[in-house]
Coordinates of C-alpha atoms in Angstrom, one line a residue:
M103 CA 38.0 -27.1 -13.1
S104 CA 37.1 -31.3 -13.1
K105 CA 37.4 -33.2 -16.5
T106 CA 34.0 -34.2 -16.4
A107 CA 32.9 -29.9 -15.7
G108 CA 35.6 -29.4 -18.6
I109 CA 33.7 -31.7 -21.4
E110 CA 30.3 -30.7 -20.4
T111 CA 30.9 -27.2 -20.8
E112 CA 32.2 -28.3 -23.6
I113 CA 28.7 -30.7 -25.4
Q114 CA 25.2 -28.3 -24.8
V115 CA 23.6 -30.9 -23.8
E116 CA 19.8 -30.5 -23.8
E117 CA 16.5 -32.3 -22.4
L118 CA 13.9 -33.1 -25.6
Q119 CA 11.0 -34.8 -23.5
I120 CA 9.5 -36.6 -26.1
E121 CA 5.6 -37.3 -24.9
E122 CA 4.0 -39.8 -23.3
N123 CA 2.7 -41.0 -27.2
G124 CA 6.1 -41.5 -28.4
E125 CA 6.2 -38.6 -31.3
N126 CA 8.0 -35.5 -31.2
K127 CA 6.9 -32.8 -33.6
K128 CA 11.1 -32.5 -35.2
L129 CA 12.9 -35.2 -36.9
I130 CA 15.9 -36.0 -35.8
Y131 CA 18.0 -36.6 -38.5
S132 CA 15.9 -36.4 -41.9
V133 CA 15.5 -38.8 -45.0
K134 CA 18.2 -36.1 -46.3
E135 CA 20.7 -36.3 -43.0
S136 CA 23.5 -38.1 -42.3
P137 CA 24.2 -38.4 -38.8
P138 CA 28.2 -38.7 -37.4
L139 CA 29.2 -41.7 -38.4
I140 CA 30.1 -43.4 -34.8
I141 CA 26.1 -42.4 -34.4
T142 CA 25.2 -43.5 -37.8
L143 CA 26.7 -47.4 -36.3
I144 CA 24.9 -46.7 -32.6
L145 CA 21.8 -46.3 -34.7
G146 CA 22.3 -48.9 -37.4
V147 CA 22.7 -51.5 -35.1
Q148 CA 19.1 -50.7 -33.2
A149 CA 17.8 -50.2 -36.4
F150 CA 19.2 -53.7 -37.0
M151 CA 17.5 -55.1 -33.3
T152 CA 13.8 -54.2 -34.6
C153 CA 14.3 -57.0 -37.6
L154 CA 15.4 -60.3 -34.7
G155 CA 11.3 -61.4 -33.7
A156 CA 10.8 -62.2 -37.9
T157 CA 14.8 -62.5 -39.3
I158 CA 15.2 -65.2 -36.5
G159 CA 11.6 -66.3 -36.3
Y160 CA 11.6 -68.0 -40.0
P161 CA 13.5 -70.9 -40.1
F162 CA 12.5 -71.3 -37.2
I163 CA 8.9 -71.1 -38.4
I164 CA 9.5 -73.7 -41.7
S165 CA 12.0 -76.2 -40.0
T166 CA 9.7 -78.5 -39.5
A167 CA 7.9 -78.9 -43.1
L168 CA 11.8 -78.5 -44.5
C169 CA 12.3 -82.0 -42.5
L170 CA 15.5 -80.1 -40.7
T171 CA 14.7 -80.4 -37.3
N172 CA 17.7 -80.8 -34.7
D173 CA 20.2 -80.0 -37.2
S174 CA 22.0 -77.4 -35.5
L175 CA 24.3 -76.2 -38.0
G176 CA 22.2 -76.7 -41.1
M177 CA 19.6 -74.3 -39.0
A178 CA 22.8 -71.8 -38.0
Q179 CA 24.1 -71.6 -41.6
I180 CA 20.2 -70.8 -42.8
L181 CA 20.3 -68.2 -40.4
G182 CA 22.8 -67.0 -41.6
T183 CA 21.9 -67.1 -44.6
N184 CA 18.9 -64.6 -43.5
F185 CA 21.0 -62.3 -42.3
F186 CA 22.7 -61.8 -45.6
V187 CA 20.3 -61.3 -47.8
S188 CA 18.4 -59.4 -45.7
G189 CA 21.6 -57.3 -45.6
F190 CA 22.0 -56.5 -48.9
S191 CA 18.3 -56.3 -49.8
T192 CA 18.1 -52.8 -47.5
I193 CA 20.9 -51.5 -49.0
L194 CA 19.5 -52.3 -52.3
Q195 CA 15.7 -50.8 -51.4
T196 CA 17.0 -47.6 -49.6
T197 CA 18.9 -46.8 -52.1
F198 CA 17.9 -47.7 -55.8
G199 CA 14.0 -48.8 -54.6
I200 CA 11.7 -47.0 -52.7
R201 CA 14.7 -45.1 -51.5
L202 CA 12.9 -44.3 -48.0
P203 CA 14.4 -46.2 -44.7
I204 CA 12.5 -49.7 -44.6
L205 CA 14.4 -52.1 -43.6
Q206 CA 13.6 -55.8 -46.4
S207 CA 13.4 -58.8 -44.4
S208 CA 11.7 -62.4 -44.4
S209 CA 8.1 -61.9 -45.1
F210 CA 5.8 -64.2 -43.3
A211 CA 3.7 -64.2 -46.4
F212 CA 6.1 -66.8 -47.5
I213 CA 5.3 -69.5 -44.7
V214 CA 2.3 -70.5 -45.4
P215 CA 2.1 -71.2 -49.6
T216 CA 6.1 -73.1 -48.2
I217 CA 4.2 -76.0 -46.1
A218 CA 2.3 -76.0 -48.2
M219 CA 4.2 -77.4 -50.9
F220 CA 5.5 -79.9 -48.2
S221 CA 2.1 -81.6 -47.0
V222 CA 1.7 -83.6 -50.2
E223 CA 3.1 -87.6 -49.2
K224 CA 5.3 -87.7 -51.5
Y225 CA 7.7 -84.5 -49.0
S226 CA 6.7 -87.0 -45.5
C227 CA 9.9 -86.1 -43.0
I228 CA 11.5 -89.7 -42.7
Y229 CA 13.3 -88.1 -39.9
T230 CA 11.6 -88.4 -36.8
E231 CA 13.0 -89.4 -32.7
A232 CA 11.9 -93.1 -32.9
M233 CA 13.5 -94.5 -36.7
V234 CA 16.4 -92.2 -35.1
N235 CA 16.5 -93.7 -32.2
Q236 CA 16.6 -97.3 -33.9
T237 CA 19.4 -96.8 -36.6
V238 CA 17.2 -97.3 -39.3
I239 CA 18.4 -94.5 -40.7
S240 CA 21.7 -91.9 -40.4
Q241 CA 21.6 -90.0 -37.5
Y242 CA 20.7 -85.6 -36.9
G243 CA 22.9 -83.8 -39.1
G244 CA 24.5 -86.6 -41.4
D245 CA 25.1 -86.7 -44.9
H246 CA 20.9 -88.1 -45.9
H247 CA 19.7 -85.4 -43.8
R248 CA 21.3 -82.6 -44.7
S249 CA 21.1 -83.9 -48.3
L250 CA 16.8 -83.9 -47.5
W251 CA 16.5 -80.6 -46.1
T252 CA 18.7 -79.4 -48.7
S253 CA 17.0 -80.6 -52.1
R254 CA 13.8 -78.8 -50.3
I255 CA 15.7 -75.1 -49.7
R256 CA 16.8 -76.0 -53.1
E257 CA 12.6 -76.5 -54.9
I258 CA 11.6 -73.4 -52.3
N259 CA 15.1 -71.3 -54.2
G260 CA 13.5 -72.5 -57.7
C261 CA 9.9 -71.5 -57.2
L262 CA 10.7 -68.5 -55.6
M263 CA 12.7 -66.9 -57.8
V264 CA 10.4 -67.4 -60.7
A265 CA 7.9 -66.9 -58.1
S266 CA 9.4 -63.3 -58.5
L267 CA 9.0 -62.2 -61.5
L268 CA 5.9 -61.6 -61.3
Q269 CA 6.3 -58.9 -58.7
I270 CA 9.2 -57.7 -60.6
T271 CA 7.0 -57.8 -63.4
I272 CA 4.2 -56.4 -62.3
G273 CA 6.5 -53.5 -60.3
F274 CA 8.2 -52.7 -63.6
S275 CA 5.2 -52.0 -65.4
G276 CA 2.8 -49.7 -64.2
I277 CA -0.2 -52.5 -63.1
L278 CA -0.2 -52.1 -60.2
G279 CA -2.6 -49.4 -60.0
F280 CA -5.1 -51.7 -62.3
M281 CA -4.8 -54.4 -60.1
L282 CA -5.3 -52.9 -57.3
R283 CA -9.2 -51.8 -58.4
F284 CA -10.4 -55.2 -57.1
I285 CA -8.5 -55.7 -54.1
G286 CA -10.0 -53.7 -51.1
P287 CA -10.7 -54.2 -46.5
L288 CA -12.6 -57.6 -47.4
T289 CA -10.4 -59.6 -49.7
I290 CA -6.8 -58.9 -47.5
A291 CA -8.5 -58.9 -44.0
P292 CA -8.3 -63.2 -44.2
T293 CA -5.8 -63.3 -46.0
I294 CA -3.5 -61.3 -44.0
S295 CA -5.7 -63.3 -40.4
L296 CA -5.4 -66.5 -42.1
L297 CA -1.3 -66.3 -42.2
S298 CA -1.5 -66.3 -38.8
L299 CA -4.4 -68.8 -37.7
S300 CA -3.3 -71.5 -40.7
L301 CA 0.7 -71.5 -38.2
F302 CA -1.0 -71.8 -34.8
D303 CA -0.3 -76.2 -34.9
A304 CA 4.1 -74.1 -34.8
V305 CA 3.3 -72.2 -32.1
Y306 CA 1.7 -75.2 -29.5
I307 CA 4.8 -77.4 -31.4
K308 CA 7.1 -75.0 -29.8
S309 CA 5.8 -74.8 -26.0
Q310 CA 4.6 -77.6 -25.1
G311 CA 8.3 -78.1 -23.8
Q312 CA 7.2 -76.1 -21.2
W313 CA 4.5 -74.1 -21.4
W314 CA 5.2 -72.1 -18.4
I315 CA 8.4 -70.3 -20.1
A316 CA 6.3 -70.5 -22.7
V317 CA 3.6 -68.4 -21.6
M318 CA 6.3 -65.7 -19.1
T319 CA 8.3 -64.9 -22.4
M320 CA 4.3 -63.9 -24.2
V321 CA 3.7 -61.7 -20.3
L322 CA 7.6 -60.3 -20.7
I323 CA 6.7 -59.4 -24.4
I324 CA 3.3 -58.2 -23.1
I325 CA 5.0 -56.4 -19.9
F326 CA 7.4 -54.5 -22.3
S327 CA 5.6 -53.5 -25.4
Q328 CA 2.2 -52.8 -23.9
Y329 CA 2.2 -51.8 -19.9
L330 CA 6.2 -50.1 -19.5
K331 CA 5.8 -48.6 -22.9
F332 CA 5.5 -45.0 -22.1
I333 CA 9.0 -45.8 -18.9
N334 CA 11.8 -43.6 -21.1
I335 CA 15.2 -44.0 -19.9
P336 CA 18.0 -41.5 -20.5
C337 CA 20.1 -41.7 -23.4
F338 CA 22.0 -38.8 -25.5
T339 CA 22.0 -38.7 -29.2
Y340 CA 24.2 -35.9 -31.5
T341 CA 22.7 -33.6 -33.9
Q342 CA 24.6 -30.9 -36.3
A343 CA 22.4 -27.7 -34.9
G344 CA 22.4 -28.5 -31.4
G345 CA 24.8 -30.5 -30.2
W346 CA 24.1 -33.8 -27.7
K347 CA 20.9 -33.6 -26.5
K348 CA 19.6 -36.1 -22.9
I349 CA 16.5 -37.8 -24.8
L350 CA 14.2 -40.1 -23.6
L351 CA 13.4 -42.9 -25.2
P352 CA 10.4 -45.6 -24.4
I353 CA 13.5 -48.4 -24.6
F354 CA 10.7 -51.6 -23.2
N355 CA 9.4 -49.9 -26.5
L356 CA 11.0 -50.1 -28.6
F357 CA 12.4 -53.2 -27.8
P358 CA 10.1 -54.8 -25.9
I359 CA 11.3 -58.8 -28.0
L360 CA 14.9 -58.6 -27.7
L361 CA 14.0 -57.9 -24.4
A362 CA 12.0 -60.9 -23.4
L363 CA 14.1 -63.4 -25.3
I364 CA 17.0 -62.3 -23.5
I365 CA 15.6 -61.9 -19.8
A366 CA 13.7 -66.0 -20.6
W367 CA 16.9 -67.1 -22.0
L368 CA 18.9 -66.0 -19.0
I369 CA 16.1 -67.5 -16.9
C370 CA 16.1 -70.9 -18.3
L371 CA 20.3 -70.1 -17.8
I372 CA 19.8 -70.3 -14.6
L373 CA 16.9 -73.1 -14.1
T374 CA 19.6 -76.1 -15.8
I375 CA 23.0 -74.7 -14.1
S376 CA 20.6 -75.5 -10.5
G377 CA 18.8 -78.5 -11.8
V378 CA 15.4 -77.5 -12.3
F379 CA 15.8 -78.7 -15.3
S380 CA 15.7 -82.7 -16.3
A381 CA 18.7 -83.7 -17.8
D382 CA 16.2 -86.4 -19.1
P383 CA 15.1 -85.7 -21.8
K384 CA 10.7 -87.4 -21.1
G385 CA 12.1 -85.8 -18.0
W386 CA 9.7 -81.9 -16.7
G387 CA 11.3 -78.8 -18.8
Y388 CA 14.9 -81.1 -20.6
S389 CA 13.3 -79.2 -24.3
A390 CA 13.7 -75.9 -22.3
R391 CA 17.9 -76.0 -20.9
T392 CA 19.8 -74.0 -22.6
D393 CA 22.7 -76.9 -23.3
I394 CA 21.5 -79.0 -26.0
K395 CA 22.2 -77.0 -29.0
L396 CA 25.7 -76.1 -27.4
D397 CA 27.0 -78.0 -30.2
V398 CA 26.1 -75.8 -32.8
I399 CA 28.3 -73.0 -31.7
E400 CA 31.6 -74.4 -31.4
K401 CA 30.7 -76.8 -35.0
A402 CA 29.6 -74.1 -36.8
D403 CA 32.4 -72.3 -39.1
W404 CA 33.6 -68.4 -37.6
F405 CA 33.2 -67.2 -41.1
R406 CA 31.1 -68.3 -43.9
I407 CA 30.1 -66.7 -46.8
P408 CA 26.4 -67.3 -48.8
Y409 CA 26.5 -67.7 -52.2
P410 CA 24.7 -68.3 -55.1
G411 CA 23.8 -72.1 -55.1
Q412 CA 25.4 -72.6 -51.8
W413 CA 22.6 -75.5 -51.7
G414 CA 23.1 -77.0 -55.1
S415 CA 21.4 -76.2 -58.2
P416 CA 17.9 -75.2 -57.9
I417 CA 14.9 -77.3 -57.7
L418 CA 11.0 -75.5 -59.9
T419 CA 8.0 -77.5 -60.1
L420 CA 4.9 -75.7 -61.3
P421 CA 2.5 -76.9 -58.1
G422 CA 5.8 -74.8 -56.0
V423 CA 5.7 -71.9 -57.9
L424 CA 2.0 -71.3 -58.3
A425 CA 2.0 -71.8 -53.8
L426 CA 5.0 -69.2 -53.2
M427 CA 3.0 -66.4 -56.1
A428 CA 0.1 -66.4 -53.5
G429 CA 3.1 -65.3 -51.0
V430 CA 4.5 -62.9 -53.3
F431 CA 1.2 -60.8 -53.9
V432 CA 0.4 -60.5 -50.7
S433 CA 4.0 -59.4 -49.4
M434 CA 3.6 -57.3 -52.2
I435 CA 0.1 -55.5 -51.0
E436 CA 1.4 -55.3 -47.2
S437 CA 4.7 -53.4 -48.9
I438 CA 2.5 -50.9 -50.1
G439 CA 0.9 -49.9 -47.0
D440 CA 4.4 -49.2 -45.1
Y441 CA 5.6 -47.5 -48.4
Y442 CA 3.1 -44.7 -47.0
A443 CA 3.0 -45.0 -43.4
C444 CA 6.5 -44.8 -43.7
A445 CA 6.7 -41.0 -45.6
R446 CA 4.6 -39.8 -43.3
L447 CA 6.3 -40.5 -40.3
C448 CA 9.6 -39.1 -42.2
D449 CA 7.8 -35.9 -43.0
A450 CA 8.4 -36.6 -46.9
P451 CA 5.8 -37.0 -49.1
P452 CA 3.5 -39.3 -49.9
P453 CA 5.6 -42.1 -52.0
P454 CA 4.6 -41.0 -56.3
N455 CA 3.6 -43.6 -58.9
F456 CA 6.9 -43.9 -59.8
A457 CA 8.6 -44.8 -56.7
V458 CA 5.7 -47.8 -55.3
N459 CA 6.5 -49.0 -59.1
R460 CA 10.0 -49.0 -58.5
G461 CA 9.6 -49.6 -54.8
I462 CA 8.0 -53.2 -56.2
G463 CA 9.7 -53.7 -58.2
L464 CA 13.1 -53.8 -56.9
E465 CA 11.1 -55.8 -54.1
G466 CA 11.1 -58.4 -56.6
I467 CA 14.4 -57.8 -57.3
C468 CA 15.6 -58.9 -54.1
C469 CA 12.7 -61.6 -53.6
L470 CA 15.0 -62.8 -57.4
L471 CA 17.9 -63.4 -55.0
A472 CA 17.4 -64.4 -52.9
G473 CA 15.8 -68.2 -54.1
A474 CA 19.6 -67.7 -55.8
F475 CA 21.4 -67.7 -53.0
G476 CA 19.7 -70.5 -51.3
N477 CA 16.8 -68.4 -49.4
T478 CA 14.4 -70.2 -47.5
G479 CA 11.6 -67.4 -48.2
G480 CA 11.3 -63.7 -50.0
V481 CA 11.5 -60.6 -48.4
T482 CA 9.8 -57.5 -47.8
S483 CA 9.5 -54.2 -45.6
Y484 CA 9.6 -54.9 -42.2
C485 CA 6.8 -53.2 -40.3
E486 CA 7.8 -53.2 -36.5
N487 CA 11.1 -51.1 -38.0
I488 CA 8.7 -47.9 -39.6
G489 CA 6.9 -47.7 -36.0
A490 CA 10.1 -47.7 -34.7
I491 CA 10.7 -44.3 -36.2
G492 CA 7.5 -42.6 -35.0
I493 CA 9.5 -43.7 -31.2
T494 CA 13.1 -42.8 -31.5
K495 CA 12.7 -39.9 -34.1
V496 CA 15.2 -41.0 -36.5
A497 CA 14.3 -40.9 -40.1
S498 CA 18.3 -40.9 -42.0
R499 CA 18.5 -43.4 -45.2
L500 CA 22.1 -43.5 -43.9
V501 CA 20.5 -45.6 -40.1
I502 CA 19.1 -47.9 -42.4
Q503 CA 21.8 -48.7 -45.5
M504 CA 24.1 -48.6 -42.3
A505 CA 21.8 -51.0 -40.9
G506 CA 22.3 -53.6 -44.4
V507 CA 25.7 -53.5 -44.0
I508 CA 24.9 -55.0 -40.3
L509 CA 23.1 -56.9 -41.3
V510 CA 25.4 -58.9 -43.9
I511 CA 29.0 -58.8 -42.0
L512 CA 27.0 -60.7 -39.7
G513 CA 25.3 -63.1 -42.0
C514 CA 29.4 -63.7 -42.9
F515 CA 29.7 -65.1 -38.6
T516 CA 27.6 -67.7 -38.5
K517 CA 28.5 -68.7 -35.3
F518 CA 26.9 -65.5 -34.4
S519 CA 23.8 -67.4 -35.9
A520 CA 24.8 -70.1 -33.8
V521 CA 24.1 -68.5 -30.8
L522 CA 20.6 -67.7 -32.2
V523 CA 20.0 -71.1 -33.0
T524 CA 20.6 -72.2 -28.4
L525 CA 17.3 -70.1 -27.8
P526 CA 14.9 -73.5 -26.5
D527 CA 12.5 -74.3 -28.4
P528 CA 9.4 -72.8 -25.2
V529 CA 11.4 -69.6 -25.6
V530 CA 10.4 -69.3 -29.6
G531 CA 6.5 -70.6 -28.6
G532 CA 6.8 -67.4 -26.8
L533 CA 7.3 -65.5 -29.2
F534 CA 5.6 -66.6 -31.0
L535 CA 2.2 -67.0 -29.6
V536 CA 3.0 -62.7 -29.4
M537 CA 3.8 -62.6 -33.6
F538 CA 1.2 -64.6 -34.4
G539 CA -1.5 -63.2 -32.9
M540 CA 0.0 -60.0 -33.4
I541 CA -0.6 -60.2 -37.4
A542 CA -4.0 -62.0 -36.5
A543 CA -5.2 -58.7 -35.5
V544 CA -4.1 -56.6 -38.1
G545 CA -5.4 -58.2 -40.6
V546 CA -9.2 -58.3 -38.5
S547 CA -7.8 -54.6 -38.1
N548 CA -8.4 -54.1 -42.2
L549 CA -12.8 -54.5 -41.5
Q550 CA -11.9 -50.3 -39.1
F551 CA -13.2 -49.7 -42.6
I552 CA -16.7 -51.4 -43.6
D553 CA -19.7 -51.2 -43.0
L554 CA -20.3 -54.3 -40.3
N555 CA -23.8 -54.0 -40.1
S556 CA -24.6 -55.3 -43.7
S557 CA -25.0 -58.7 -43.7
R558 CA -23.4 -58.4 -47.3
N559 CA -20.2 -57.8 -46.0
L560 CA -20.2 -60.7 -42.5
V561 CA -21.3 -62.7 -45.3
V562 CA -17.8 -61.8 -47.3
F563 CA -15.3 -62.2 -44.5
G564 CA -17.1 -65.6 -42.5
V565 CA -17.2 -67.1 -45.4
A566 CA -14.3 -66.4 -46.9
L567 CA -12.4 -66.7 -43.7
F568 CA -13.8 -70.8 -42.3
C569 CA -13.8 -71.6 -45.6
G570 CA -9.8 -70.9 -45.8
L571 CA -8.8 -73.0 -42.5
C572 CA -11.6 -75.6 -43.0
I573 CA -10.8 -76.6 -46.3
P574 CA -6.6 -76.8 -45.5
K575 CA -7.6 -78.5 -42.8
W576 CA -9.8 -81.7 -44.2
L577 CA -7.0 -81.8 -46.9
S578 CA -4.2 -82.3 -44.2
L579 CA -6.4 -85.6 -42.3
P580 CA -3.9 -88.2 -42.6
E581 CA -7.7 -90.2 -44.1
N582 CA -7.5 -87.2 -47.2
K583 CA -4.5 -88.2 -48.4
G584 CA -4.5 -88.0 -52.4
V585 CA -8.1 -87.7 -52.1
I586 CA -8.5 -85.0 -55.1
K587 CA -7.4 -87.5 -58.0
T588 CA -8.2 -85.8 -61.7
G589 CA -5.7 -88.6 -64.1
S590 CA -2.4 -86.8 -63.5
D591 CA 0.2 -86.7 -61.1
N592 CA 1.1 -82.7 -61.8
V593 CA -2.7 -81.4 -61.4
N594 CA -3.1 -83.2 -58.1
Q595 CA -0.9 -81.7 -56.5
I596 CA -1.8 -78.0 -57.5
I597 CA -4.3 -78.3 -56.9
T598 CA -3.2 -80.4 -53.1
V599 CA -1.4 -76.9 -53.2
L600 CA -2.9 -74.4 -53.7
L601 CA -6.8 -75.4 -51.4
S602 CA -3.8 -76.3 -48.7
T603 CA -2.3 -72.6 -48.9
N604 CA -5.2 -71.2 -46.5
M605 CA -4.1 -67.3 -46.8
F606 CA -4.7 -67.4 -50.8
L607 CA -6.9 -69.6 -50.9
A608 CA -9.2 -67.0 -48.5
G609 CA -8.5 -64.3 -50.3
L610 CA -9.7 -65.5 -53.7
I611 CA -13.2 -66.7 -52.2
A612 CA -13.4 -63.6 -50.5
C613 CA -12.3 -61.3 -53.4
I614 CA -14.4 -62.9 -55.7
L615 CA -17.4 -63.0 -53.4
D616 CA -17.2 -58.9 -52.7
N617 CA -16.9 -58.3 -56.2
T618 CA -19.8 -60.0 -57.8
I619 CA -22.4 -59.1 -55.0
P620 CA -23.8 -55.8 -55.2
G621 CA -22.3 -53.3 -53.1
S622 CA -22.1 -49.7 -53.2
L623 CA -18.0 -48.2 -52.8
E624 CA -18.7 -46.8 -49.3
E625 CA -20.4 -50.3 -47.7
R626 CA -17.2 -51.6 -49.2
G627 CA -15.7 -49.2 -47.4
M628 CA -13.3 -49.1 -51.4
I629 CA -13.9 -44.7 -50.1
K630 CA -12.1 -45.0 -46.7
W631 CA -9.3 -47.4 -47.5
R632 CA -8.4 -46.3 -50.7
N633 CA -8.0 -42.2 -49.5
I634 CA -9.3 -41.0 -53.0
K635 CA -8.5 -37.4 -51.8
Q636 CA -5.6 -35.4 -53.1
E637 CA -2.9 -35.6 -50.2
V638 CA -0.6 -32.0 -49.6
S639 CA 2.9 -32.8 -49.4
N640 CA 5.3 -32.0 -46.5
V641 CA 6.4 -28.4 -47.1
K642 CA 10.4 -28.8 -45.3
L643 CA 10.6 -32.2 -47.9
D644 CA 10.5 -32.2 -51.6
Q645 CA 9.7 -35.5 -54.5
S646 CA 13.9 -35.5 -54.9
I647 CA 14.0 -37.9 -52.6
Y648 CA 12.4 -40.0 -54.3
N649 CA 14.7 -40.0 -57.4
L650 CA 17.6 -42.2 -58.4
P651 CA 21.3 -41.3 -57.1
L652 CA 24.0 -39.9 -59.7
I653 CA 22.5 -40.5 -62.8
Q654 CA 19.1 -38.0 -62.0
D655 CA 20.8 -34.8 -64.1
F656 CA 20.9 -37.4 -66.8
L657 CA 17.3 -39.4 -67.3
N658 CA 15.6 -35.7 -66.4
R659 CA 16.8 -35.1 -69.7
Q660 CA 15.9 -37.9 -71.7
T661 CA 11.9 -37.5 -72.7
W662 CA 11.2 -41.8 -73.4
T663 CA 12.2 -41.5 -69.5
N664 CA 8.7 -40.2 -69.2
Y665 CA 7.3 -43.4 -70.6
V666 CA 9.3 -45.5 -67.8
P667 CA 6.8 -46.5 -65.2
F668 CA 9.0 -46.6 -62.3
L669 CA 11.5 -43.6 -63.6
P670 CA 10.6 -39.5 -62.0
N671 CA 9.8 -38.6 -64.8
Y672 CA 7.0 -40.5 -65.6
K673 CA 3.7 -38.8 -66.4
T674 CA 0.2 -41.1 -65.0
K675 CA -3.2 -39.6 -65.0
H676 CA -5.3 -39.9 -62.2
Q677 CA -9.1 -40.8 -62.2
D678 CA -9.7 -37.4 -63.0
G679 CA -8.6 -38.1 -65.8
S680 CA -5.7 -34.8 -66.0
E681 CA -2.2 -35.9 -67.0
S682 CA 0.5 -34.6 -64.5
S683 CA 3.8 -36.2 -64.0
T684 CA 5.2 -37.7 -60.3
A685 CA 8.8 -36.4 -61.4
K686 CA 8.4 -32.2 -59.8
T687 CA 9.6 -31.3 -57.1
G688 CA 8.6 -29.4 -54.0
N689 CA 4.9 -28.6 -52.8
V690 CA 3.0 -30.7 -54.8
E691 CA -1.4 -32.3 -54.3
L692 CA -0.8 -35.4 -55.4
K693 CA -3.4 -39.1 -55.7
S694 CA -0.9 -42.2 -55.2
Y695 CA -1.6 -45.9 -55.0
S696 CA -4.0 -47.1 -51.8
P697 CA -1.7 -48.4 -48.6
L698 CA -2.6 -51.3 -47.2
P699 CA -3.6 -50.6 -43.9
R700 CA -1.4 -51.9 -41.0
N701 CA -0.1 -51.7 -37.4
T702 CA 2.4 -48.9 -38.4
E703 CA -0.5 -46.8 -39.5
M704 CA -1.1 -46.0 -35.2
F705 CA 2.3 -44.3 -35.8
A706 CA 1.6 -42.2 -39.2
A707 CA -2.0 -41.7 -38.4
Q708 CA -0.4 -39.0 -35.3
N709 CA 2.1 -37.7 -37.8
N710 CA -0.1 -37.0 -40.3
D711 CA -2.3 -34.0 -38.7
N712 CA 0.9 -32.1 -38.0
N713 CA 2.0 -32.1 -42.2
L714 CA -1.5 -31.2 -42.5
N715 CA -1.1 -27.9 -40.6
A716 CA 2.1 -26.5 -41.1
A717 CA 1.8 -27.7 -45.1
Q718 CA -1.1 -24.7 -44.5
N719 CA 0.4 -22.6 -42.2

């Protein structure tokens, strides 16, 4: 008998077919299950790869607002910090927060407020190509340039730390449910849509150097994520019950962004080596060359641990705090929807109130720590990771914790971040074309819950969306700089920043109109969106997955925990006036906070029917 045959007899190989819709009736690993160490490591790397898009894209988008352009070493250090913060936030959230397998990564809700903060005249960036070429100022990456962009990061850090206190208070105090009574699809739709529609400048700025490469990157992502998403690649996985199993994984659907970036990068490398892209900065295709930023790999340290105050002492400004509070609120609402979608995909009961409170509160703490460690924005739950659970059937909490550890380790190796910085700008622009388009579509998709035949609803959405685009654009025109004059410079800046924050303006207008113009709950979409009904938990798992580790037995013996909104014994009154304890386990009926429908809901909806059938049987 050959060695290969011997291995085949020892390993029980079973082909596990995955249906074309990416679903399978049984999880490979549930929330509580722990795969073997080597399998956990491999799955952790896989989970880490799903968050690369947002983690890499965020610093590139705000680099212009930070006056960070062309400082490749600084960008590598910021990317390392971003990885590091995302990693420890993931570990904290999965261990002490919502305790579902959810990755934490950069929140795009902070991009627009950050850009608005530095859009006022006093923050005009003096580092332009003309100024540097004339040697009027020091070169990119010099001490003066570095002090300029680090001062802006310090201001973001100080304002983010204060703004995150809002999320901490809302989460741990339990007032989130009351606030959601006034927020519905008509408020969420224009708010989320303008997260991306207001950033089209960043897309064409990155793409304009070589549109062919940008469009190619976009097309590759679309081909992998849409046309090839049902093509499965044979892989092997290990389960405690059945040993080794052959599974067919939709690799193209799982890693469309990663595959597209690698292919686009390689094509740019070939065209650079062959001389197709000009070496002249003003020549055709220069911005798509792969050797423009190679010096950053040499300059970057091998090992650098991000630490609190790494850029200097935080700077606090009232306009910045108010702007980032708008981002905090949007990020918080988005996370609630992710919690419910993740629970359904994990065959877990819907998150009870105490778990949602604790998850939101801890996410606020993570944003506070992100500001302390010098990150350029806050963190939030990452929906692509949740969608991947529905495809891979891996819902193990330990796997996501391993992904967090990997992020922390990679964040300390600056060379790794430096390699990512060398990504050509047109490739990044192609990535933005797809990502921002998806964000806009997710925002508009909330309109499915309202009555689109109602002129009332059309007025609310249309006015909010158009005002959110028009007013900030008007304020950004050069002739309108300083047009807000109240007699106080601080008040002028506060009003300018808030009116320049597209999503804040649109959300505020939509919320006011939606709650003041007469209309029924059904017409406004509140009944469908809130899903005001009892949800039946899955018979396989109980609410104990939301309990705190190590100290839960102690908490169960304490009566005071019944009145703490983020502890498992917390008692809450539902809409029908009955009081019930959310600490119970088993097959219980729940009424919980309203989830925000996001693109992850399409994965969750398919699992929900299976869960209900299993509970009824």
